[in-house]
mmCIF file with all atom_site columns, C-alpha atoms in Angstrom:
data_model
loop_
_atom_site.group_PDB
_atom_site.id
_atom_site.type_symbol
_atom_site.label_atom_id
_atom_site.label_alt_id
_atom_site.label_comp_id
_atom_site.label_asym_id
_atom_site.label_entity_id
_atom_site.label_seq_id
_atom_site.pdbx_PDB_ins_code
_atom_site.Cartn_x
_atom_site.Cartn_y
_atom_site.Cartn_z
_atom_site.occupancy
_atom_site.B_iso_or_equiv
_atom_site.pdbx_formal_charge
_atom_site.auth_seq_id
_atom_site.auth_comp_id
_atom_site.auth_asym_id
_atom_site.auth_atom_id
_atom_site.pdbx_PDB_model_num
ATOM 1   C CA . MET A 1 1   ? 18.833  -24.184 -26.798 1.00 0.00 ? 1   MET A CA 1
ATOM 2   C CA . LEU A 1 2   ? 17.322  -23.546 -23.782 1.00 0.00 ? 2   LEU A CA 1
ATOM 3   C CA . SER A 1 3   ? 19.257  -23.849 -20.396 1.00 0.00 ? 3   SER A CA 1
ATOM 4   C CA . GLU A 1 4   ? 17.088  -24.885 -17.385 1.00 0.00 ? 4   GLU A CA 1
ATOM 5   C CA . GLN A 1 5   ? 17.793  -24.501 -13.704 1.00 0.00 ? 5   GLN A CA 1
ATOM 6   C CA . GLU A 1 6   ? 16.131  -27.450 -12.152 1.00 0.00 ? 6   GLU A CA 1
ATOM 7   C CA . VAL A 1 7   ? 14.808  -26.688 -8.964  1.00 0.00 ? 7   VAL A CA 1
ATOM 8   C CA . GLN A 1 8   ? 12.710  -29.446 -7.024  1.00 0.00 ? 8   GLN A CA 1
ATOM 9   C CA . GLY A 1 9   ? 9.381   -27.849 -6.944  1.00 0.00 ? 9   GLY A CA 1
ATOM 10  C CA . PRO A 1 10  ? 5.680   -28.438 -7.017  1.00 0.00 ? 10  PRO A CA 1
ATOM 11  C CA . GLU A 1 11  ? 4.955   -27.804 -10.728 1.00 0.00 ? 11  GLU A CA 1
ATOM 12  C CA . PRO A 1 12  ? 5.247   -30.850 -13.143 1.00 0.00 ? 12  PRO A CA 1
ATOM 13  C CA . ASP A 1 13  ? 7.723   -30.866 -15.915 1.00 0.00 ? 13  ASP A CA 1
ATOM 14  C CA . SER A 1 14  ? 5.001   -29.966 -18.483 1.00 0.00 ? 14  SER A CA 1
ATOM 15  C CA . ALA A 1 15  ? 4.678   -26.370 -16.856 1.00 0.00 ? 15  ALA A CA 1
ATOM 16  C CA . VAL A 1 16  ? 8.656   -26.267 -17.100 1.00 0.00 ? 16  VAL A CA 1
ATOM 17  C CA . ARG A 1 17  ? 8.341   -26.908 -20.797 1.00 0.00 ? 17  ARG A CA 1
ATOM 18  C CA . ARG A 1 18  ? 5.771   -24.341 -21.336 1.00 0.00 ? 18  ARG A CA 1
ATOM 19  C CA . LEU A 1 19  ? 7.890   -21.935 -19.446 1.00 0.00 ? 19  LEU A CA 1
ATOM 20  C CA . SER A 1 20  ? 10.653  -22.579 -21.781 1.00 0.00 ? 20  SER A CA 1
ATOM 21  C CA . GLU A 1 21  ? 8.529   -21.725 -24.836 1.00 0.00 ? 21  GLU A CA 1
ATOM 22  C CA . LEU A 1 22  ? 7.237   -18.639 -23.096 1.00 0.00 ? 22  LEU A CA 1
ATOM 23  C CA . ALA A 1 23  ? 11.015  -17.561 -22.705 1.00 0.00 ? 23  ALA A CA 1
ATOM 24  C CA . GLU A 1 24  ? 11.891  -18.338 -26.419 1.00 0.00 ? 24  GLU A CA 1
ATOM 25  C CA . GLN A 1 25  ? 8.670   -16.525 -27.741 1.00 0.00 ? 25  GLN A CA 1
ATOM 26  C CA . SER A 1 26  ? 9.005   -13.483 -25.486 1.00 0.00 ? 26  SER A CA 1
ATOM 27  C CA . ALA A 1 27  ? 12.625  -12.963 -26.804 1.00 0.00 ? 27  ALA A CA 1
ATOM 28  C CA . ARG A 1 28  ? 11.278  -13.268 -30.337 1.00 0.00 ? 28  ARG A CA 1
ATOM 29  C CA . CYS A 1 29  ? 8.507   -10.827 -29.783 1.00 0.00 ? 29  CYS A CA 1
ATOM 30  C CA . ALA A 1 30  ? 10.896  -8.105  -28.468 1.00 0.00 ? 30  ALA A CA 1
ATOM 31  C CA . PRO A 1 31  ? 13.188  -7.301  -31.518 1.00 0.00 ? 31  PRO A CA 1
ATOM 32  C CA . ALA A 1 32  ? 15.627  -5.325  -29.346 1.00 0.00 ? 32  ALA A CA 1
ATOM 33  C CA . SER A 1 33  ? 16.085  -8.124  -26.737 1.00 0.00 ? 33  SER A CA 1
ATOM 34  C CA . CYS A 1 34  ? 19.077  -10.199 -26.696 1.00 0.00 ? 34  CYS A CA 1
ATOM 35  C CA . GLY A 1 35  ? 17.225  -13.058 -24.510 1.00 0.00 ? 35  GLY A CA 1
ATOM 36  C CA . ALA A 1 36  ? 14.826  -13.834 -21.998 1.00 0.00 ? 36  ALA A CA 1
ATOM 37  C CA . VAL A 1 37  ? 14.441  -15.407 -18.410 1.00 0.00 ? 37  VAL A CA 1
ATOM 38  C CA . ALA A 1 38  ? 11.096  -17.066 -17.117 1.00 0.00 ? 38  ALA A CA 1
ATOM 39  C CA . THR A 1 39  ? 10.322  -18.175 -13.517 1.00 0.00 ? 39  THR A CA 1
ATOM 40  C CA . ILE A 1 40  ? 7.503   -19.880 -11.889 1.00 0.00 ? 40  ILE A CA 1
ATOM 41  C CA . THR A 1 41  ? 6.458   -20.993 -8.464  1.00 0.00 ? 41  THR A CA 1
ATOM 42  C CA . ASP A 1 42  ? 3.013   -21.552 -6.723  1.00 0.00 ? 42  ASP A CA 1
ATOM 43  C CA . GLY A 1 43  ? 3.755   -19.530 -3.871  1.00 0.00 ? 43  GLY A CA 1
ATOM 44  C CA . GLY A 1 44  ? 6.210   -21.897 -2.073  1.00 0.00 ? 44  GLY A CA 1
ATOM 45  C CA . ALA A 1 45  ? 9.676   -20.764 -1.436  1.00 0.00 ? 45  ALA A CA 1
ATOM 46  C CA . GLU A 1 46  ? 11.260  -22.703 -4.355  1.00 0.00 ? 46  GLU A CA 1
ATOM 47  C CA . ARG A 1 47  ? 11.130  -21.214 -8.000  1.00 0.00 ? 47  ARG A CA 1
ATOM 48  C CA . ARG A 1 48  ? 11.638  -22.846 -11.367 1.00 0.00 ? 48  ARG A CA 1
ATOM 49  C CA . THR A 1 49  ? 13.725  -20.897 -13.998 1.00 0.00 ? 49  THR A CA 1
ATOM 50  C CA . THR A 1 50  ? 14.582  -21.101 -17.505 1.00 0.00 ? 50  THR A CA 1
ATOM 51  C CA . ALA A 1 51  ? 16.433  -19.083 -19.869 1.00 0.00 ? 51  ALA A CA 1
ATOM 52  C CA . THR A 1 52  ? 17.539  -18.561 -23.470 1.00 0.00 ? 52  THR A CA 1
ATOM 53  C CA . HIS A 1 53  ? 21.272  -18.315 -22.620 1.00 0.00 ? 53  HIS A CA 1
ATOM 54  C CA . PRO A 1 54  ? 23.220  -19.441 -19.777 1.00 0.00 ? 54  PRO A CA 1
ATOM 55  C CA . ASP A 1 55  ? 24.646  -16.044 -18.878 1.00 0.00 ? 55  ASP A CA 1
ATOM 56  C CA . LEU A 1 56  ? 20.822  -14.851 -18.390 1.00 0.00 ? 56  LEU A CA 1
ATOM 57  C CA . ASP A 1 57  ? 20.186  -18.079 -16.145 1.00 0.00 ? 57  ASP A CA 1
ATOM 58  C CA . ALA A 1 58  ? 22.986  -16.732 -14.038 1.00 0.00 ? 58  ALA A CA 1
ATOM 59  C CA . LEU A 1 59  ? 21.299  -13.124 -13.699 1.00 0.00 ? 59  LEU A CA 1
ATOM 60  C CA . ALA A 1 60  ? 18.058  -14.742 -12.401 1.00 0.00 ? 60  ALA A CA 1
ATOM 61  C CA . SER A 1 61  ? 20.052  -16.938 -9.912  1.00 0.00 ? 61  SER A CA 1
ATOM 62  C CA . VAL A 1 62  ? 21.781  -14.246 -8.247  1.00 0.00 ? 62  VAL A CA 1
ATOM 63  C CA . GLN A 1 63  ? 18.538  -12.398 -7.873  1.00 0.00 ? 63  GLN A CA 1
ATOM 64  C CA . LEU A 1 64  ? 16.740  -15.295 -6.449  1.00 0.00 ? 64  LEU A CA 1
ATOM 65  C CA . ALA A 1 65  ? 19.711  -16.286 -4.210  1.00 0.00 ? 65  ALA A CA 1
ATOM 66  C CA . VAL A 1 66  ? 20.138  -12.727 -2.533  1.00 0.00 ? 66  VAL A CA 1
ATOM 67  C CA . GLY A 1 67  ? 16.363  -11.704 -2.965  1.00 0.00 ? 67  GLY A CA 1
ATOM 68  C CA . ASP A 1 68  ? 17.155  -8.480  -4.615  1.00 0.00 ? 68  ASP A CA 1
ATOM 69  C CA . GLY A 1 69  ? 16.611  -7.426  -8.333  1.00 0.00 ? 69  GLY A CA 1
ATOM 70  C CA . PRO A 1 70  ? 13.960  -6.922  -10.994 1.00 0.00 ? 70  PRO A CA 1
ATOM 71  C CA . ILE A 1 71  ? 12.351  -10.244 -10.453 1.00 0.00 ? 71  ILE A CA 1
ATOM 72  C CA . PRO A 1 72  ? 11.874  -9.963  -6.639  1.00 0.00 ? 72  PRO A CA 1
ATOM 73  C CA . THR A 1 73  ? 10.838  -6.284  -6.999  1.00 0.00 ? 73  THR A CA 1
ATOM 74  C CA . ALA A 1 74  ? 8.354   -7.101  -9.680  1.00 0.00 ? 74  ALA A CA 1
ATOM 75  C CA . LEU A 1 75  ? 6.843   -9.871  -7.463  1.00 0.00 ? 75  LEU A CA 1
ATOM 76  C CA . ASP A 1 76  ? 6.630   -7.540  -4.472  1.00 0.00 ? 76  ASP A CA 1
ATOM 77  C CA . ARG A 1 77  ? 4.896   -4.671  -6.546  1.00 0.00 ? 77  ARG A CA 1
ATOM 78  C CA . GLY A 1 78  ? 2.846   -6.749  -8.987  1.00 0.00 ? 78  GLY A CA 1
ATOM 79  C CA . GLU A 1 79  ? 3.740   -4.713  -11.725 1.00 0.00 ? 79  GLU A CA 1
ATOM 80  C CA . PRO A 1 80  ? 6.631   -4.199  -14.438 1.00 0.00 ? 80  PRO A CA 1
ATOM 81  C CA . VAL A 1 81  ? 9.944   -3.221  -13.223 1.00 0.00 ? 81  VAL A CA 1
ATOM 82  C CA . ASP A 1 82  ? 12.463  -1.890  -15.943 1.00 0.00 ? 82  ASP A CA 1
ATOM 83  C CA . ALA A 1 83  ? 16.102  -0.637  -15.691 1.00 0.00 ? 83  ALA A CA 1
ATOM 84  C CA . GLN A 1 84  ? 16.545  1.314   -18.973 1.00 0.00 ? 84  GLN A CA 1
ATOM 85  C CA . ASP A 1 85  ? 20.294  1.862   -18.274 1.00 0.00 ? 85  ASP A CA 1
ATOM 86  C CA . LEU A 1 86  ? 21.967  -0.397  -15.858 1.00 0.00 ? 86  LEU A CA 1
ATOM 87  C CA . LEU A 1 87  ? 25.116  1.563   -16.205 1.00 0.00 ? 87  LEU A CA 1
ATOM 88  C CA . ASN A 1 88  ? 23.175  4.595   -14.202 1.00 0.00 ? 88  ASN A CA 1
ATOM 89  C CA . GLU A 1 89  ? 21.184  2.246   -12.057 1.00 0.00 ? 89  GLU A CA 1
ATOM 90  C CA . GLU A 1 90  ? 21.675  2.479   -8.329  1.00 0.00 ? 90  GLU A CA 1
ATOM 91  C CA . ARG A 1 91  ? 19.205  -0.266  -7.271  1.00 0.00 ? 91  ARG A CA 1
ATOM 92  C CA . TRP A 1 92  ? 20.301  -3.984  -7.216  1.00 0.00 ? 92  TRP A CA 1
ATOM 93  C CA . PRO A 1 93  ? 24.104  -3.794  -7.006  1.00 0.00 ? 93  PRO A CA 1
ATOM 94  C CA . GLN A 1 94  ? 24.776  -7.653  -7.217  1.00 0.00 ? 94  GLN A CA 1
ATOM 95  C CA . TYR A 1 95  ? 22.576  -8.222  -10.009 1.00 0.00 ? 95  TYR A CA 1
ATOM 96  C CA . ARG A 1 96  ? 23.769  -4.999  -11.786 1.00 0.00 ? 96  ARG A CA 1
ATOM 97  C CA . ALA A 1 97  ? 27.297  -5.940  -11.682 1.00 0.00 ? 97  ALA A CA 1
ATOM 98  C CA . LEU A 1 98  ? 26.810  -9.326  -13.170 1.00 0.00 ? 98  LEU A CA 1
ATOM 99  C CA . ALA A 1 99  ? 24.612  -7.688  -15.775 1.00 0.00 ? 99  ALA A CA 1
ATOM 100 C CA . LEU A 1 100 ? 27.077  -5.021  -16.806 1.00 0.00 ? 100 LEU A CA 1
ATOM 101 C CA . ASP A 1 101 ? 29.794  -7.941  -16.887 1.00 0.00 ? 101 ASP A CA 1
ATOM 102 C CA . SER A 1 102 ? 27.656  -9.828  -19.123 1.00 0.00 ? 102 SER A CA 1
ATOM 103 C CA . GLY A 1 103 ? 27.278  -6.760  -21.568 1.00 0.00 ? 103 GLY A CA 1
ATOM 104 C CA . VAL A 1 104 ? 23.567  -6.300  -20.592 1.00 0.00 ? 104 VAL A CA 1
ATOM 105 C CA . ARG A 1 105 ? 22.614  -2.558  -20.360 1.00 0.00 ? 105 ARG A CA 1
ATOM 106 C CA . ALA A 1 106 ? 18.623  -2.591  -20.112 1.00 0.00 ? 106 ALA A CA 1
ATOM 107 C CA . SER A 1 107 ? 16.131  -5.108  -18.632 1.00 0.00 ? 107 SER A CA 1
ATOM 108 C CA . VAL A 1 108 ? 12.431  -5.334  -17.949 1.00 0.00 ? 108 VAL A CA 1
ATOM 109 C CA . THR A 1 109 ? 10.729  -7.860  -15.579 1.00 0.00 ? 109 THR A CA 1
ATOM 110 C CA . ILE A 1 110 ? 6.878   -8.568  -16.003 1.00 0.00 ? 110 ILE A CA 1
ATOM 111 C CA . PRO A 1 111 ? 5.026   -10.521 -13.223 1.00 0.00 ? 111 PRO A CA 1
ATOM 112 C CA . PHE A 1 112 ? 1.871   -12.564 -13.714 1.00 0.00 ? 112 PHE A CA 1
ATOM 113 C CA . CYS A 1 113 ? 0.040   -13.461 -10.651 1.00 0.00 ? 113 CYS A CA 1
ATOM 114 C CA . ARG A 1 114 ? -3.055  -15.843 -10.336 1.00 0.00 ? 114 ARG A CA 1
ATOM 115 C CA . THR A 1 115 ? -4.415  -18.017 -7.844  1.00 0.00 ? 115 THR A CA 1
ATOM 116 C CA . GLY A 1 116 ? -1.328  -18.681 -5.970  1.00 0.00 ? 116 GLY A CA 1
ATOM 117 C CA . ILE A 1 117 ? 0.801   -19.311 -9.456  1.00 0.00 ? 117 ILE A CA 1
ATOM 118 C CA . GLU A 1 118 ? 3.576   -16.576 -9.765  1.00 0.00 ? 118 GLU A CA 1
ATOM 119 C CA . VAL A 1 119 ? 5.061   -16.396 -13.126 1.00 0.00 ? 119 VAL A CA 1
ATOM 120 C CA . THR A 1 120 ? 7.711   -13.662 -14.450 1.00 0.00 ? 120 THR A CA 1
ATOM 121 C CA . VAL A 1 121 ? 9.008   -12.880 -17.566 1.00 0.00 ? 121 VAL A CA 1
ATOM 122 C CA . SER A 1 122 ? 12.397  -10.962 -17.943 1.00 0.00 ? 122 SER A CA 1
ATOM 123 C CA . LEU A 1 123 ? 13.826  -9.554  -21.104 1.00 0.00 ? 123 LEU A CA 1
ATOM 124 C CA . TYR A 1 124 ? 17.120  -8.029  -21.488 1.00 0.00 ? 124 TYR A CA 1
ATOM 125 C CA . SER A 1 125 ? 19.007  -6.078  -24.081 1.00 0.00 ? 125 SER A CA 1
ATOM 126 C CA . PHE A 1 126 ? 22.713  -4.731  -24.923 1.00 0.00 ? 126 PHE A CA 1
ATOM 127 C CA . ARG A 1 127 ? 21.099  -1.355  -25.849 1.00 0.00 ? 127 ARG A CA 1
ATOM 128 C CA . PRO A 1 128 ? 20.210  1.269   -23.075 1.00 0.00 ? 128 PRO A CA 1
ATOM 129 C CA . GLY A 1 129 ? 16.661  2.350   -23.237 1.00 0.00 ? 129 GLY A CA 1
ATOM 130 C CA . SER A 1 130 ? 15.650  -0.361  -25.949 1.00 0.00 ? 130 SER A CA 1
ATOM 131 C CA . LEU A 1 131 ? 13.009  -2.138  -23.836 1.00 0.00 ? 131 LEU A CA 1
ATOM 132 C CA . GLU A 1 132 ? 10.826  0.735   -22.645 1.00 0.00 ? 132 GLU A CA 1
ATOM 133 C CA . ARG A 1 133 ? 7.366   -0.283  -24.109 1.00 0.00 ? 133 ARG A CA 1
ATOM 134 C CA . ALA A 1 134 ? 8.217   -4.049  -23.985 1.00 0.00 ? 134 ALA A CA 1
ATOM 135 C CA . ALA A 1 135 ? 6.055   -4.936  -20.956 1.00 0.00 ? 135 ALA A CA 1
ATOM 136 C CA . TYR A 1 136 ? 2.694   -3.624  -22.843 1.00 0.00 ? 136 TYR A CA 1
ATOM 137 C CA . GLY A 1 137 ? 3.102   -5.608  -26.098 1.00 0.00 ? 137 GLY A CA 1
ATOM 138 C CA . PRO A 1 138 ? 2.863   -8.995  -27.272 1.00 0.00 ? 138 PRO A CA 1
ATOM 139 C CA . VAL A 1 139 ? 4.949   -10.293 -24.252 1.00 0.00 ? 139 VAL A CA 1
ATOM 140 C CA . GLY A 1 140 ? 2.453   -9.374  -21.780 1.00 0.00 ? 140 GLY A CA 1
ATOM 141 C CA . VAL A 1 141 ? -0.296  -11.123 -23.708 1.00 0.00 ? 141 VAL A CA 1
ATOM 142 C CA . LEU A 1 142 ? 1.674   -14.280 -23.776 1.00 0.00 ? 142 LEU A CA 1
ATOM 143 C CA . GLY A 1 143 ? 2.529   -14.344 -20.154 1.00 0.00 ? 143 GLY A CA 1
ATOM 144 C CA . GLU A 1 144 ? -1.192  -13.837 -19.146 1.00 0.00 ? 144 GLU A CA 1
ATOM 145 C CA . GLN A 1 145 ? -2.381  -16.392 -21.586 1.00 0.00 ? 145 GLN A CA 1
ATOM 146 C CA . MET A 1 146 ? 0.427   -18.966 -20.383 1.00 0.00 ? 146 MET A CA 1
ATOM 147 C CA . THR A 1 147 ? -0.273  -18.385 -16.578 1.00 0.00 ? 147 THR A CA 1
ATOM 148 C CA . ALA A 1 148 ? -4.049  -18.699 -17.094 1.00 0.00 ? 148 ALA A CA 1
ATOM 149 C CA . GLY A 1 149 ? -3.406  -22.036 -19.000 1.00 0.00 ? 149 GLY A CA 1
ATOM 150 C CA . LEU A 1 150 ? -1.325  -23.207 -15.819 1.00 0.00 ? 150 LEU A CA 1
ATOM 151 C CA . VAL A 1 151 ? -4.109  -22.092 -13.555 1.00 0.00 ? 151 VAL A CA 1
ATOM 152 C CA . ARG A 1 152 ? -6.533  -24.428 -15.619 1.00 0.00 ? 152 ARG A CA 1
ATOM 153 C CA . ASP A 1 153 ? -3.953  -27.187 -15.668 1.00 0.00 ? 153 ASP A CA 1
ATOM 154 C CA . ARG A 1 154 ? -3.565  -27.143 -11.912 1.00 0.00 ? 154 ARG A CA 1
ATOM 155 C CA . ARG A 1 155 ? -7.295  -27.092 -11.293 1.00 0.00 ? 155 ARG A CA 1
ATOM 156 C CA . TYR A 1 156 ? -7.778  -30.170 -13.508 1.00 0.00 ? 156 TYR A CA 1
ATOM 157 C CA . ARG A 1 157 ? -4.996  -32.159 -11.775 1.00 0.00 ? 157 ARG A CA 1
ATOM 158 C CA . GLU A 1 158 ? -6.730  -31.172 -8.504  1.00 0.00 ? 158 GLU A CA 1
ATOM 159 C CA . ALA A 1 159 ? -10.074 -32.317 -9.900  1.00 0.00 ? 159 ALA A CA 1
ATOM 160 C CA . LEU A 1 160 ? -8.319  -35.838 -11.094 1.00 0.00 ? 160 LEU A CA 1
ATOM 161 C CA . THR A 1 161 ? -6.873  -36.208 -7.414  1.00 0.00 ? 161 THR A CA 1
ATOM 162 C CA . GLU A 1 162 ? -10.336 -35.398 -5.698  1.00 0.00 ? 162 GLU A CA 1
ATOM 163 C CA . VAL A 1 163 ? -11.917 -38.245 -8.055  1.00 0.00 ? 163 VAL A CA 1
ATOM 164 C CA . ASP A 1 164 ? -9.452  -40.846 -7.271  1.00 0.00 ? 164 ASP A CA 1
ATOM 165 C CA . GLN A 1 165 ? -9.696  -40.204 -3.632  1.00 0.00 ? 165 GLN A CA 1
ATOM 166 C CA . LEU A 1 166 ? -13.433 -40.367 -3.990  1.00 0.00 ? 166 LEU A CA 1
ATOM 167 C CA . GLU A 1 167 ? -12.998 -43.646 -5.795  1.00 0.00 ? 167 GLU A CA 1
ATOM 168 C CA . THR A 1 168 ? -10.538 -44.999 -3.377  1.00 0.00 ? 168 THR A CA 1
ATOM 169 C CA . ALA A 1 169 ? -12.970 -44.080 -0.584  1.00 0.00 ? 169 ALA A CA 1
ATOM 170 C CA . LEU A 1 170 ? -15.945 -45.857 -2.225  1.00 0.00 ? 170 LEU A CA 1
ATOM 171 C CA . ARG A 1 171 ? -13.655 -49.125 -2.546  1.00 0.00 ? 171 ARG A CA 1
ATOM 172 C CA . SER A 1 172 ? -12.536 -49.115 1.010   1.00 0.00 ? 172 SER A CA 1
ATOM 173 C CA . ARG A 1 173 ? -16.314 -48.396 2.120   1.00 0.00 ? 173 ARG A CA 1
ATOM 174 C CA . ALA A 1 174 ? -17.238 -51.397 0.111   1.00 0.00 ? 174 ALA A CA 1
ATOM 175 C CA . ALA A 1 175 ? -14.542 -53.792 1.426   1.00 0.00 ? 175 ALA A CA 1
ATOM 176 C CA . ILE A 1 176 ? -15.464 -52.504 4.955   1.00 0.00 ? 176 ILE A CA 1
ATOM 177 C CA . ASP A 1 177 ? -19.004 -53.329 4.513   1.00 0.00 ? 177 ASP A CA 1
ATOM 178 C CA . GLN A 1 178 ? -18.198 -56.727 3.129   1.00 0.00 ? 178 GLN A CA 1
ATOM 179 C CA . ALA A 1 179 ? -15.838 -57.330 6.037   1.00 0.00 ? 179 ALA A CA 1
ATOM 180 C CA . SER A 1 180 ? -18.283 -56.291 8.589   1.00 0.00 ? 180 SER A CA 1
ATOM 181 C CA . GLY A 1 181 ? -20.766 -58.844 7.167   1.00 0.00 ? 181 GLY A CA 1
ATOM 182 C CA . ILE A 1 182 ? -18.511 -61.604 7.482   1.00 0.00 ? 182 ILE A CA 1
ATOM 183 C CA . VAL A 1 183 ? -17.544 -60.625 11.134  1.00 0.00 ? 183 VAL A CA 1
ATOM 184 C CA . MET A 1 184 ? -21.150 -60.419 11.910  1.00 0.00 ? 184 MET A CA 1
ATOM 185 C CA . HIS A 1 185 ? -21.524 -63.934 10.566  1.00 0.00 ? 185 HIS A CA 1
ATOM 186 C CA . VAL A 1 186 ? -18.570 -65.430 12.395  1.00 0.00 ? 186 VAL A CA 1
ATOM 187 C CA . LEU A 1 187 ? -19.356 -63.715 15.714  1.00 0.00 ? 187 LEU A CA 1
ATOM 188 C CA . ARG A 1 188 ? -23.181 -63.483 15.413  1.00 0.00 ? 188 ARG A CA 1
ATOM 189 C CA . CYS A 1 189 ? -23.087 -59.857 16.462  1.00 0.00 ? 189 CYS A CA 1
ATOM 190 C CA . ASP A 1 190 ? -24.605 -56.557 15.039  1.00 0.00 ? 190 ASP A CA 1
ATOM 191 C CA . SER A 1 191 ? -23.186 -54.288 12.463  1.00 0.00 ? 191 SER A CA 1
ATOM 192 C CA . GLU A 1 192 ? -21.768 -52.000 15.262  1.00 0.00 ? 192 GLU A CA 1
ATOM 193 C CA . GLU A 1 193 ? -19.997 -54.610 17.193  1.00 0.00 ? 193 GLU A CA 1
ATOM 194 C CA . ALA A 1 194 ? -18.460 -55.932 13.683  1.00 0.00 ? 194 ALA A CA 1
ATOM 195 C CA . PHE A 1 195 ? -16.963 -52.515 12.923  1.00 0.00 ? 195 PHE A CA 1
ATOM 196 C CA . ALA A 1 196 ? -15.661 -52.129 16.300  1.00 0.00 ? 196 ALA A CA 1
ATOM 197 C CA . VAL A 1 197 ? -13.873 -55.324 15.932  1.00 0.00 ? 197 VAL A CA 1
ATOM 198 C CA . LEU A 1 198 ? -12.207 -54.437 12.505  1.00 0.00 ? 198 LEU A CA 1
ATOM 199 C CA . ARG A 1 199 ? -11.269 -51.042 14.115  1.00 0.00 ? 199 ARG A CA 1
ATOM 200 C CA . GLN A 1 200 ? -9.523  -53.083 17.136  1.00 0.00 ? 200 GLN A CA 1
ATOM 201 C CA . ILE A 1 201 ? -7.643  -55.166 14.627  1.00 0.00 ? 201 ILE A CA 1
ATOM 202 C CA . SER A 1 202 ? -6.702  -52.105 12.552  1.00 0.00 ? 202 SER A CA 1
ATOM 203 C CA . GLN A 1 203 ? -5.172  -50.349 15.788  1.00 0.00 ? 203 GLN A CA 1
ATOM 204 C CA . ARG A 1 204 ? -3.519  -53.219 17.247  1.00 0.00 ? 204 ARG A CA 1
ATOM 205 C CA . SER A 1 205 ? -1.779  -54.172 13.854  1.00 0.00 ? 205 SER A CA 1
ATOM 206 C CA . ASN A 1 206 ? -1.015  -50.306 12.905  1.00 0.00 ? 206 ASN A CA 1
ATOM 207 C CA . ARG A 1 207 ? -2.693  -51.328 9.628   1.00 0.00 ? 207 ARG A CA 1
ATOM 208 C CA . LYS A 1 208 ? -5.356  -49.205 7.795   1.00 0.00 ? 208 LYS A CA 1
ATOM 209 C CA . LEU A 1 209 ? -8.830  -50.264 8.210   1.00 0.00 ? 209 LEU A CA 1
ATOM 210 C CA . ALA A 1 210 ? -9.296  -50.739 4.431   1.00 0.00 ? 210 ALA A CA 1
ATOM 211 C CA . GLU A 1 211 ? -6.452  -53.121 4.598   1.00 0.00 ? 211 GLU A CA 1
ATOM 212 C CA . VAL A 1 212 ? -7.764  -54.981 7.380   1.00 0.00 ? 212 VAL A CA 1
ATOM 213 C CA . ALA A 1 213 ? -11.135 -55.378 5.539   1.00 0.00 ? 213 ALA A CA 1
ATOM 214 C CA . GLU A 1 214 ? -9.593  -56.349 2.372   1.00 0.00 ? 214 GLU A CA 1
ATOM 215 C CA . ALA A 1 215 ? -7.800  -59.016 4.094   1.00 0.00 ? 215 ALA A CA 1
ATOM 216 C CA . VAL A 1 216 ? -10.857 -60.435 5.870   1.00 0.00 ? 216 VAL A CA 1
ATOM 217 C CA . VAL A 1 217 ? -12.603 -60.120 2.581   1.00 0.00 ? 217 VAL A CA 1
ATOM 218 C CA . GLU A 1 218 ? -10.038 -62.112 0.634   1.00 0.00 ? 218 GLU A CA 1
ATOM 219 C CA . GLY A 1 219 ? -9.977  -64.783 3.416   1.00 0.00 ? 219 GLY A CA 1
ATOM 220 C CA . LYS A 1 220 ? -13.580 -65.121 3.999   1.00 0.00 ? 220 LYS A CA 1
ATOM 221 C CA . GLY A 1 221 ? -13.072 -64.868 7.532   1.00 0.00 ? 221 GLY A CA 1
ATOM 222 C CA . ARG A 1 222 ? -11.379 -68.198 7.590   1.00 0.00 ? 222 ARG A CA 1
ATOM 223 C CA . GLY A 1 223 ? -8.769  -68.676 10.699  1.00 0.00 ? 223 GLY A CA 1
ATOM 224 C CA . LEU A 1 224 ? -10.026 -65.546 12.236  1.00 0.00 ? 224 LEU A CA 1
ATOM 225 C CA . GLU A 1 225 ? -12.394 -66.957 14.469  1.00 0.00 ? 225 GLU A CA 1
ATOM 226 C CA . SER A 1 226 ? -10.633 -67.022 17.567  1.00 0.00 ? 226 SER A CA 1
ATOM 227 C CA . THR A 1 227 ? -8.853  -63.453 17.003  1.00 0.00 ? 227 THR A CA 1
ATOM 228 C CA . LEU A 1 228 ? -12.156 -61.902 16.187  1.00 0.00 ? 228 LEU A CA 1
ATOM 229 C CA . ALA A 1 229 ? -13.814 -63.475 19.207  1.00 0.00 ? 229 ALA A CA 1
ATOM 230 C CA . ARG A 1 230 ? -10.947 -62.416 21.643  1.00 0.00 ? 230 ARG A CA 1
ATOM 231 C CA . LEU A 1 231 ? -11.052 -58.948 20.198  1.00 0.00 ? 231 LEU A CA 1
ATOM 232 C CA . ALA A 1 232 ? -15.024 -58.885 20.632  1.00 0.00 ? 232 ALA A CA 1
ATOM 233 C CA . GLY A 1 233 ? -14.646 -60.165 24.395  1.00 0.00 ? 233 GLY A CA 1
ATOM 234 C CA . ARG A 1 234 ? -16.131 -63.378 23.524  1.00 0.00 ? 234 ARG A CA 1
ATOM 235 C CA . LEU A 1 235 ? -13.442 -65.432 25.353  1.00 0.00 ? 235 LEU A CA 1
#
């Protein structure tokens, strides 16, 4: 059963589920491994973490808290970072102490960075020297595939957002055009003056122009004659 360190971040829950699967599959692909940790961020300060065991989750937490350890080092270098025997390791004192206290003697962290998305996979072992080639086998392939999939997912979400924004803009434009036509009829003015009147109402009422236009269209201009005329300088 996976334990997840839930951190508020930009990635959706589906990305965290895929991250959990990556940690589990990576641990299975490395027979010498006693478990794995996977992390993700889209370049922001916060990072989501998932681990196959609570003790390993703590190993990730201490690294991210102090900014020192195989995970930060791998992200900084952009290449795998390993510790073949933590008993003889002089780097990362806080991480090293906690790892040894958990019985972990060896680890390797593999970074995967694409288009602003940063993923790491860390494997751990109770036996020193047992993860020497782990970064260059199936775990590397799994990480590359998942990271590429996350990039595709994000681009798809961005495309959907853009389409939604365009649709909203088109609906707003149609409402503004209709409202302008109503104002033109009420005030017997041209389109430029009608648009200026709508904009004045928007500014003075602290409402979006589209909202004002929708209200005018919905009421078909009824009851707005005096307001429209006053704003247009007709009174």
